[in-house]
XYZ file of C-alpha atoms in Angstrom:
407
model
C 119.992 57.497 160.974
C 117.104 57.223 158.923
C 117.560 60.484 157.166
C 121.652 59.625 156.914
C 120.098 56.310 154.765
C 117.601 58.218 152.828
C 120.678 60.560 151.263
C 122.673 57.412 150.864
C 120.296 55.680 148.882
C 119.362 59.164 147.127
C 122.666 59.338 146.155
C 123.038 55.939 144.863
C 120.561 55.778 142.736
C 121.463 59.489 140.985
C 124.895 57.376 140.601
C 122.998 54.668 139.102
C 121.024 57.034 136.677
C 123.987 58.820 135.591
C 126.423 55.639 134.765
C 123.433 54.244 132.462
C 122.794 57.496 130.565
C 126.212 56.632 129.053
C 126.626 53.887 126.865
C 128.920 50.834 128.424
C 131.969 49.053 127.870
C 131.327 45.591 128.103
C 134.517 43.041 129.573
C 134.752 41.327 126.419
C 138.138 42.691 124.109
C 137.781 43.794 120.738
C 138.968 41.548 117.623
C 142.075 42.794 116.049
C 144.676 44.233 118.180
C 144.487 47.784 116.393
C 147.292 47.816 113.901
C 146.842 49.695 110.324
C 147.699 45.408 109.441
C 145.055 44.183 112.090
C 142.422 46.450 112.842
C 139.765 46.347 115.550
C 136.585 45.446 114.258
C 133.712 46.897 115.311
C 130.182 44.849 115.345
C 127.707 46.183 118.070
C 127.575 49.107 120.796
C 129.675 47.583 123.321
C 132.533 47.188 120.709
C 132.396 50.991 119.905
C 132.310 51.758 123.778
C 135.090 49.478 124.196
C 137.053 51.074 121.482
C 136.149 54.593 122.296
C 137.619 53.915 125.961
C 141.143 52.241 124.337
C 140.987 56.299 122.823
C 140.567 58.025 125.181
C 142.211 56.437 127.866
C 145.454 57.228 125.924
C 148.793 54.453 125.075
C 149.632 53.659 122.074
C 148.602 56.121 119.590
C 149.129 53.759 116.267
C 147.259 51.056 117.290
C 143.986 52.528 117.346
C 143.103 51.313 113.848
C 139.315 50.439 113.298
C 136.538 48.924 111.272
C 132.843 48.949 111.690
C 131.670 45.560 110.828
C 128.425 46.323 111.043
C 125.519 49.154 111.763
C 125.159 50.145 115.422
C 121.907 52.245 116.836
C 123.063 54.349 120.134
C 119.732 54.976 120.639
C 118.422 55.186 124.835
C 122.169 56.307 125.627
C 124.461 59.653 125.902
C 127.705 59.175 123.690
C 130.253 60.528 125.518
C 132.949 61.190 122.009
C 135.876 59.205 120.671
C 139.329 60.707 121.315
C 138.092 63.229 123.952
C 140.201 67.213 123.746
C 143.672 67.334 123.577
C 144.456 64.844 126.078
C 143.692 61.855 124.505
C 142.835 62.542 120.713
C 142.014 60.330 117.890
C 145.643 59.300 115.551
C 144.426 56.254 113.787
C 141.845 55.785 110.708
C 138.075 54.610 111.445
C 136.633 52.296 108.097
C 132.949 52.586 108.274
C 132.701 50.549 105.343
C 129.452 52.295 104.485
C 127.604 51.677 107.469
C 125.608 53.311 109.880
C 125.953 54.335 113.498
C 122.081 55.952 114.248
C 120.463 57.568 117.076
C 123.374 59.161 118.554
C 122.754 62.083 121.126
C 126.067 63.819 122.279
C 125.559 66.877 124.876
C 128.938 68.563 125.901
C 126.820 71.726 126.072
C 128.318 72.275 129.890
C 132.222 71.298 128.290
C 134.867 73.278 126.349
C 135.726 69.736 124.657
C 134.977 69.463 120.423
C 131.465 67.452 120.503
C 130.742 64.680 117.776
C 131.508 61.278 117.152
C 134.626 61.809 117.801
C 135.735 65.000 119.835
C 139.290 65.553 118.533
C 140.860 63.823 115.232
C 144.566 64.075 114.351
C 143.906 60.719 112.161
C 141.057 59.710 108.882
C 137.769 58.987 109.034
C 136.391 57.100 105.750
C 133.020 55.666 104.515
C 130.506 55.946 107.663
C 127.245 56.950 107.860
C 125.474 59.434 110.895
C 121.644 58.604 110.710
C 119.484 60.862 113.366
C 122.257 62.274 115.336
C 121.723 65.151 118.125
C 125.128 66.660 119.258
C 125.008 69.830 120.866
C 128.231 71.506 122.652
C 129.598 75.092 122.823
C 132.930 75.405 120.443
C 134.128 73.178 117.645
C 130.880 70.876 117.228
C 130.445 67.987 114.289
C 128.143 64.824 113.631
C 131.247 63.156 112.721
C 133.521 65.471 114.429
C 134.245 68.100 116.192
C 137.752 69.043 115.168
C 140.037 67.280 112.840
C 143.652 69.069 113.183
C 146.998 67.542 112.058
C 149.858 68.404 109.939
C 150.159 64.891 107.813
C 149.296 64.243 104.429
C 145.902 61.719 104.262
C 144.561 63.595 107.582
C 140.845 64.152 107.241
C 137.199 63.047 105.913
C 136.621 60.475 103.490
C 133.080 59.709 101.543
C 131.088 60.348 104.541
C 128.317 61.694 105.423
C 125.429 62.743 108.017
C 121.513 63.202 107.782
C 118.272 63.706 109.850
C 119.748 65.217 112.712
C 120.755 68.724 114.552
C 123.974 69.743 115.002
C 124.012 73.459 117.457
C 126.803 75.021 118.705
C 128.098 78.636 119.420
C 130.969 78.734 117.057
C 133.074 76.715 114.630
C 130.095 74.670 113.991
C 129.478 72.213 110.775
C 126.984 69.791 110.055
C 129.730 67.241 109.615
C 133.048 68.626 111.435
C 133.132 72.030 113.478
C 136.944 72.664 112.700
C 139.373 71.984 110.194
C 142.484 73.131 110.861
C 146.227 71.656 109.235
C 149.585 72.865 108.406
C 149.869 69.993 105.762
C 147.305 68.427 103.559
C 144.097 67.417 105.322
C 141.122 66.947 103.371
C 137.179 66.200 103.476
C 136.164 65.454 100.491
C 133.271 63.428 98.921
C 130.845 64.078 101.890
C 127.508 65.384 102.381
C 125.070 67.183 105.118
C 121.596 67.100 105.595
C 121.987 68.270 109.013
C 120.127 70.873 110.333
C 122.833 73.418 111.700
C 122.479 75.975 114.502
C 125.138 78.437 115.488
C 125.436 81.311 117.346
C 128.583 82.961 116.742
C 130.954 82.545 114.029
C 132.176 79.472 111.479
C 129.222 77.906 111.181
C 128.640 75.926 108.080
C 126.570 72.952 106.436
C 129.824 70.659 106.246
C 132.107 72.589 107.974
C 132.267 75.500 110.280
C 135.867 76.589 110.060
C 138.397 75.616 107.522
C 142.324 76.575 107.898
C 145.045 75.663 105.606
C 143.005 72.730 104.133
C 140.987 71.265 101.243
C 137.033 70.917 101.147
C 136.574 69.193 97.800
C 133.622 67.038 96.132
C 131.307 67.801 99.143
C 127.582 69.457 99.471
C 125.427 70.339 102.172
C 121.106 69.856 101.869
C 120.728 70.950 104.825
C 119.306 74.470 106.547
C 121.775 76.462 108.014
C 120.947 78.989 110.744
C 122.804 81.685 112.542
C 120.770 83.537 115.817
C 122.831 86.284 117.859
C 123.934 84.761 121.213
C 123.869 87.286 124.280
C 127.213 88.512 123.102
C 128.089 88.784 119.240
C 126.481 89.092 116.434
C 127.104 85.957 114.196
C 129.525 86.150 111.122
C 130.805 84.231 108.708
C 127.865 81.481 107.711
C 128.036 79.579 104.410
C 125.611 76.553 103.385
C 129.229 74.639 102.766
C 131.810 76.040 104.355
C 131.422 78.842 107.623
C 135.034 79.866 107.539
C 137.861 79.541 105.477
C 141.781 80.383 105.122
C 143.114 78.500 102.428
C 146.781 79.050 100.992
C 147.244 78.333 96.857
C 148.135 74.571 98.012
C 144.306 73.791 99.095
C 141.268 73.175 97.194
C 137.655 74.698 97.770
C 136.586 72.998 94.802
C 132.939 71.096 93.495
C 131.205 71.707 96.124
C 126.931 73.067 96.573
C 124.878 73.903 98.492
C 120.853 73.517 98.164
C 119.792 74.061 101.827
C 119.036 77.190 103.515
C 121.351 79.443 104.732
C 119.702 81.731 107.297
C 120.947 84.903 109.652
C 118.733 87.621 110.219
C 121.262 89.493 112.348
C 124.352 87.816 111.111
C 127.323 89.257 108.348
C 129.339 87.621 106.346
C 126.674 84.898 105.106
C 127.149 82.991 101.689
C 125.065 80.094 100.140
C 128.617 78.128 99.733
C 130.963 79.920 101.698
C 130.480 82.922 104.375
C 134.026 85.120 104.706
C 136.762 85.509 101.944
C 138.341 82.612 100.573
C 141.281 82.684 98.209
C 140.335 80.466 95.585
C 137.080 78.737 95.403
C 135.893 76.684 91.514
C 132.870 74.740 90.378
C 130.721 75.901 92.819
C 126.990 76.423 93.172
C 124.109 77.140 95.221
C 120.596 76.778 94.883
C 119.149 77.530 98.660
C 117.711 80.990 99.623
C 120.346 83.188 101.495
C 119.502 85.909 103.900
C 121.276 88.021 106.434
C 121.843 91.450 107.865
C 124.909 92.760 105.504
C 127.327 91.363 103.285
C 125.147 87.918 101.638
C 126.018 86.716 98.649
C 124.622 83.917 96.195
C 127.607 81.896 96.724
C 130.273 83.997 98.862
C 129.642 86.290 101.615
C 133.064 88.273 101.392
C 135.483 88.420 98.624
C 137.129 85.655 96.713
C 141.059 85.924 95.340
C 140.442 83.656 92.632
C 136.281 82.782 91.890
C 135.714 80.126 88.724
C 132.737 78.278 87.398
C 130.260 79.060 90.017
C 126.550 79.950 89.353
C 123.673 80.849 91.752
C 119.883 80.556 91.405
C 118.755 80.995 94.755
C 117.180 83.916 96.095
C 119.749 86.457 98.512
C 118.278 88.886 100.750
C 119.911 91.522 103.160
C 118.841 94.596 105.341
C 121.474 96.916 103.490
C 123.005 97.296 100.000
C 125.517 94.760 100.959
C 124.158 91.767 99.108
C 124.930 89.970 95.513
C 123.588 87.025 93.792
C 127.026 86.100 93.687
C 129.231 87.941 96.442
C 128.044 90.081 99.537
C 130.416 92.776 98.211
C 131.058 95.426 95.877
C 134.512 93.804 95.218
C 133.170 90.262 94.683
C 136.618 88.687 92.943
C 139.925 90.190 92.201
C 140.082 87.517 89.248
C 137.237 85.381 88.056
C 135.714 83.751 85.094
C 132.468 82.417 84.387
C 130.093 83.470 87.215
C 126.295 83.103 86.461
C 123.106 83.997 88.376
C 119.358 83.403 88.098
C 117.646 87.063 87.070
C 115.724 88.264 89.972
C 117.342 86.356 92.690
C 119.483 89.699 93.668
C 119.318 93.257 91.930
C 122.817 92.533 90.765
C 126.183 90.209 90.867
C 127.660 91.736 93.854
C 126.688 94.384 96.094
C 125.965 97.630 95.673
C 124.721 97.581 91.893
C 128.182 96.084 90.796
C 127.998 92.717 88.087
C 132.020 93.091 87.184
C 132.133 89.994 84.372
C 129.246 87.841 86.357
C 126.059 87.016 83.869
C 122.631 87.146 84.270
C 120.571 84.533 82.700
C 117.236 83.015 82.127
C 116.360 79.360 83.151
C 116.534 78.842 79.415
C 119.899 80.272 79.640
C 120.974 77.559 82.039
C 120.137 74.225 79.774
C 123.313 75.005 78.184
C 125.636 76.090 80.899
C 127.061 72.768 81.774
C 128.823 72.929 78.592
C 130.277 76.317 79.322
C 131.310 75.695 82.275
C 133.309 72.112 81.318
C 134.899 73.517 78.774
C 137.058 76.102 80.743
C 137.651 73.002 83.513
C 140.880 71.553 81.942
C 140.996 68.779 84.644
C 139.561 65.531 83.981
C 137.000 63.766 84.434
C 134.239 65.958 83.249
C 132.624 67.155 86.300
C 129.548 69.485 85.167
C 126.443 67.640 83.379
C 123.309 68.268 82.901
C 120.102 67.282 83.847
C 116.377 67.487 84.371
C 114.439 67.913 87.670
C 117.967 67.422 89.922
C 117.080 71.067 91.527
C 114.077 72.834 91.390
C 111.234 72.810 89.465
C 110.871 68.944 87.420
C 110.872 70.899 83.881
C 114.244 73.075 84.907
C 117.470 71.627 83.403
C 120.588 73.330 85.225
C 123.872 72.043 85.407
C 124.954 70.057 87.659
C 128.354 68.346 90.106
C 128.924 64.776 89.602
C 131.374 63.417 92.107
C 135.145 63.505 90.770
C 136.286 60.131 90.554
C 140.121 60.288 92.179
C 142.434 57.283 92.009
């Protein structure tokens, strides 16, 4: 008898533990009633529990509409994510209004389920802040979010960002989303990282780890990037911005830089902006130290279709010839214009000796560049200044991205 109550109470109190790892819903109902008209409103822990359980536990997909009234610390608790897998994802559009949710640990190391914030998106996520944030899961693994997939226009990230915290996954990994994936228009765009990112596999980038059929535009990562071979594959594809990417003639891949890190001492395919081949990537730069086993580049790991008004100043280092200041190969871009790296930071432009029409310059050379490179950008507003002691040392001057302003 005594040994039957023993296990009883044993097992109670492991119940116990486990129920307040997670954070709670409290009784009380949200204000709003979830509309796009009436949204809920958001305040305090228990009203993002609350509203994370409306999610997940499925009904009506267009009234989960939301706005954080306030800043919320998760700290002391497990977040289990917002619109969790396929079964229940996230339609609607979450407002931060510029604040902060802080402290937030997510561990779905043990679950096939995307791991952030919010696990999967099919709706928008604008103006919120992740402040300390530890999420660690297996595929498709975000601060904000682990996948964001849809086929509508206005699908995405919006002017958000993430810093101080760890993001590690084994693939499709980003320091803000894990995957990107749309058949239509989705977007992240005006967002930063300054995540530290760990993958193991492949996609695995400082804002994103794997980007199909959609834009990445007005976005930069500051944090380190690192790739380390898991018991089964090398890693591949690694890019301080972007891991990944497939992008048709309809998406962007455009202002965005890196200035973090972008480490993967057994790893291929590893860029300071973006790690594979891309189609068309513009106004682009990187100023973070690249290294890898075989085809690193400055600012692309593989080959780029189209490659405009991008530059490079930060050192690239390989174990084989397969390295560039601007592209880990000897191809680099079918059609390009106005590619410029630091002297010394790579033996040449692309790998294997090759420059093709890249430059070499000085850091004298780069006071002017900004100029340069706005006059061959036809779209307004002007997007590359310059300026003193952004990057680097305080007496360099190098050009520089200064968000697009878009109506």
């Amino acid at each position: 008898m005594r040994k039957k109550l023993a296990a009883a109470t044993t097992a109670l109190v492991a119940a116990f533990a486990l129920c307040s790892a997670a954070v709670p819903a409290q009784a009380a109902s949200l204000s709003g009633s979830g509309t796009q008209a009436d949204p809920y409103l958001i305040a305090n822990v228990e009203d993002l529990a609350q509203f994370r359980d409306i999610v997940n536990e499925g009904g009506d997909i267009y009234s989960t509409n939301a706005k954080l009234t306030a800043d919320i610390d998760l700290q002391g608790s497990t977040w289990v994510p917002i619109g969790l897998d396929n079964a229940s994802p996230f339609y609607g559009s979450f407002d931060g209004q510029g604040h902060v949710i802080r402290n937030m640990h997510v561990d779905m190391s043990n679950e096939e389920s995307p791991a952030g914030l919010f696990s999967e998106v099919f709706g928008s996520i604008h103006n919120l802040g992740v402040l300390n944030a530890t999420v660690t899961g297996t595929d498709m693994v975000g601060a904000i979010a682990g996948s964001i997939e849809n086929s509508d226009d206005g699908t995405g990230l919006f002017n958000c960002w993430s810093d101080g915290g760890t993001v590690t996954g084994r693939s499709m990994v980003g320091g803000l989303v894990g995957n990107m994936r749309s058949s239509g228009q989705a977007t992240i765009t005006g967002s930063y990282n300054g995540n530290h990112v760990i993958g193991y596999e492949n996609g695995i980038g400082g804002v994103v780890g794997w980007v199909y059929n959609a834009s990445v535009i007005d976005s930069h990562n500051a944090g380190n990037v690192e790739a380390a071979a898991s018991e089964y594959v090398l890693p591949h594809e690694i890019g301080g911005v972007i891991g990944h990417a497939v992008n048709s003639n309809t998406n962007e891949l455009n202002a965005l830089y890196n200035t973090g890190n972008v480490s993967a001492p057994t790893g291929t395919l590893v860029g300071g902006v973006a790690g594979n081949d891309v189609m068309w990537l513009s106004n682009a730069y990187n100023t973070g130290k690249v290294s890898g086993a075989s085809s690193v580049g400055g600012v692309i790991g593989g080959t780029a279709d189209d490659l405009h008004n991008v530059y490079n100043i930060g050192s690239v280092t390989a174990q084989d010839n397969q390295y560039g200041a601007i592209s880990g190969t000897s191809d680099g871009a079918f059609n390009s214009s106005n590619l410029y790296y630091l002297n010394g930071t790579a033996p040449s432009a692309f790998a294997e000796g090759q420059d093709g029409d890249a430059h070499a310059k000085s850091i004298a050379d780069f006071e002017n560049l900004a100029v340069v490179l706005h006059a061959l950008y036809s779209a307004a507003p002007e997007i590359w200044l310059n300026t003193r002691g952004q990057v680097g040392e305080p007496t360099e001057q190098l050009p520089w991205l200064q968000p697009i302003l878009r109506g």
